């Protein structure tokens, strides 16, 4: 069985070690759904104080719920709506210290207080976003953003995306 090293402390998450573990986990498999499911489970297991982690995938029109860990969530998000739709439209990471202060935030789970959404771009094409929610205010730092962008790069390099 593959063991994920879980960090208890938000400030000491070892992203270098997580990058090595993720490379090992995804090596030898390029299937889009399998790797996306593993990636969301890996993030949810490896990072402390989360209540949701998963994909919203761009279908050419809007974002549609993909593989995730956590409670059931809203299924469709138009581009430009909420944190996910804004990150997809702007094609940049959005780090939200307090979701209640973000204009247009979509509350899927009332437990969420902070959030980070990373866009997934492959060869300039929008694949979707990866959304991570926390019940703790200001859970995500710029260090987390850099670490997560690195992990997302490993996922992208390890995966074949469907041709649309
Ligand atoms: N909070 C998100 C919606 C997705 S759920 O949190 C899973 C947003 O505003 O985009």
mmCIF file with all atom_site columns, C-alpha atoms and ligand atoms in Angstrom, residues 52 56 73-74 77 81-85 104-108 112 115 131 133, ligand 1:
data_model
loop_
_atom_site.group_PDB
_atom_site.id
_atom_site.type_symbol
_atom_site.label_atom_id
_atom_site.label_alt_id
_atom_site.label_comp_id
_atom_site.label_asym_id
_atom_site.label_entity_id
_atom_site.label_seq_id
_atom_site.pdbx_PDB_ins_code
_atom_site.Cartn_x
_atom_site.Cartn_y
_atom_site.Cartn_z
_atom_site.occupancy
_atom_site.B_iso_or_equiv
_atom_site.pdbx_formal_charge
_atom_site.auth_seq_id
_atom_site.auth_comp_id
_atom_site.auth_asym_id
_atom_site.auth_atom_id
_atom_site.pdbx_PDB_model_num
ATOM   1  C CA . UNK A 1 52  ? -12.676 19.863 0.735   1.00 0.00 ? 52  UNK A CA 1
ATOM   2  C CA . UNK A 1 56  ? -13.860 21.565 -11.365 1.00 0.00 ? 56  UNK A CA 1
ATOM   3  C CA . UNK A 1 73  ? -20.665 20.004 -3.628  1.00 0.00 ? 73  UNK A CA 1
ATOM   4  C CA . UNK A 1 74  ? -22.275 22.264 -6.233  1.00 0.00 ? 74  UNK A CA 1
ATOM   5  C CA . UNK A 1 77  ? -20.007 26.919 -11.868 1.00 0.00 ? 77  UNK A CA 1
ATOM   6  C CA . UNK A 1 81  ? -18.631 33.088 -10.744 1.00 0.00 ? 81  UNK A CA 1
ATOM   7  C CA . UNK A 1 82  ? -17.257 32.517 -7.231  1.00 0.00 ? 82  UNK A CA 1
ATOM   8  C CA . UNK A 1 83  ? -13.615 31.849 -6.470  1.00 0.00 ? 83  UNK A CA 1
ATOM   9  C CA . UNK A 1 84  ? -13.408 28.856 -8.840  1.00 0.00 ? 84  UNK A CA 1
ATOM   10 C CA . UNK A 1 85  ? -15.019 30.638 -11.788 1.00 0.00 ? 85  UNK A CA 1
ATOM   11 C CA . UNK A 1 104 ? -19.705 36.243 -5.118  1.00 0.00 ? 104 UNK A CA 1
ATOM   12 C CA . UNK A 1 105 ? -18.243 33.352 -3.141  1.00 0.00 ? 105 UNK A CA 1
ATOM   13 C CA . UNK A 1 106 ? -20.289 30.159 -3.635  1.00 0.00 ? 106 UNK A CA 1
ATOM   14 C CA . UNK A 1 107 ? -20.804 28.457 -0.260  1.00 0.00 ? 107 UNK A CA 1
ATOM   15 C CA . UNK A 1 108 ? -21.014 24.707 -0.905  1.00 0.00 ? 108 UNK A CA 1
ATOM   16 C CA . UNK A 1 112 ? -15.387 26.659 4.767   1.00 0.00 ? 112 UNK A CA 1
ATOM   17 C CA . UNK A 1 115 ? -9.799  28.754 0.162   1.00 0.00 ? 115 UNK A CA 1
ATOM   18 C CA . UNK A 1 131 ? -10.091 23.967 -5.346  1.00 0.00 ? 131 UNK A CA 1
ATOM   19 C CA . UNK A 1 133 ? -11.168 24.656 1.225   1.00 0.00 ? 133 UNK A CA 1
HETATM 20 N N1 . LIG B 2 .   ? -16.310 27.908 -2.897  1.00 0.00 ? 1   LIG B N1 1
HETATM 21 C C1 . LIG B 2 .   ? -16.225 27.717 -4.297  1.00 0.00 ? 1   LIG B C1 1
HETATM 22 C C2 . LIG B 2 .   ? -17.265 26.774 -4.794  1.00 0.00 ? 1   LIG B C2 1
HETATM 23 C C3 . LIG B 2 .   ? -16.826 25.358 -4.777  1.00 0.00 ? 1   LIG B C3 1
HETATM 24 S S1 . LIG B 2 .   ? -16.968 24.627 -3.295  1.00 0.00 ? 1   LIG B S1 1
HETATM 25 O O1 . LIG B 2 .   ? -16.315 25.347 -2.236  1.00 0.00 ? 1   LIG B O1 1
HETATM 26 C C4 . LIG B 2 .   ? -16.512 23.039 -3.304  1.00 0.00 ? 1   LIG B C4 1
HETATM 27 C C5 . LIG B 2 .   ? -16.270 29.017 -5.059  1.00 0.00 ? 1   LIG B C5 1
HETATM 28 O O2 . LIG B 2 .   ? -16.693 30.074 -4.580  1.00 0.00 ? 1   LIG B O2 1
HETATM 29 O O3 . LIG B 2 .   ? -15.877 28.983 -6.204  1.00 0.00 ? 1   LIG B O3 1
#
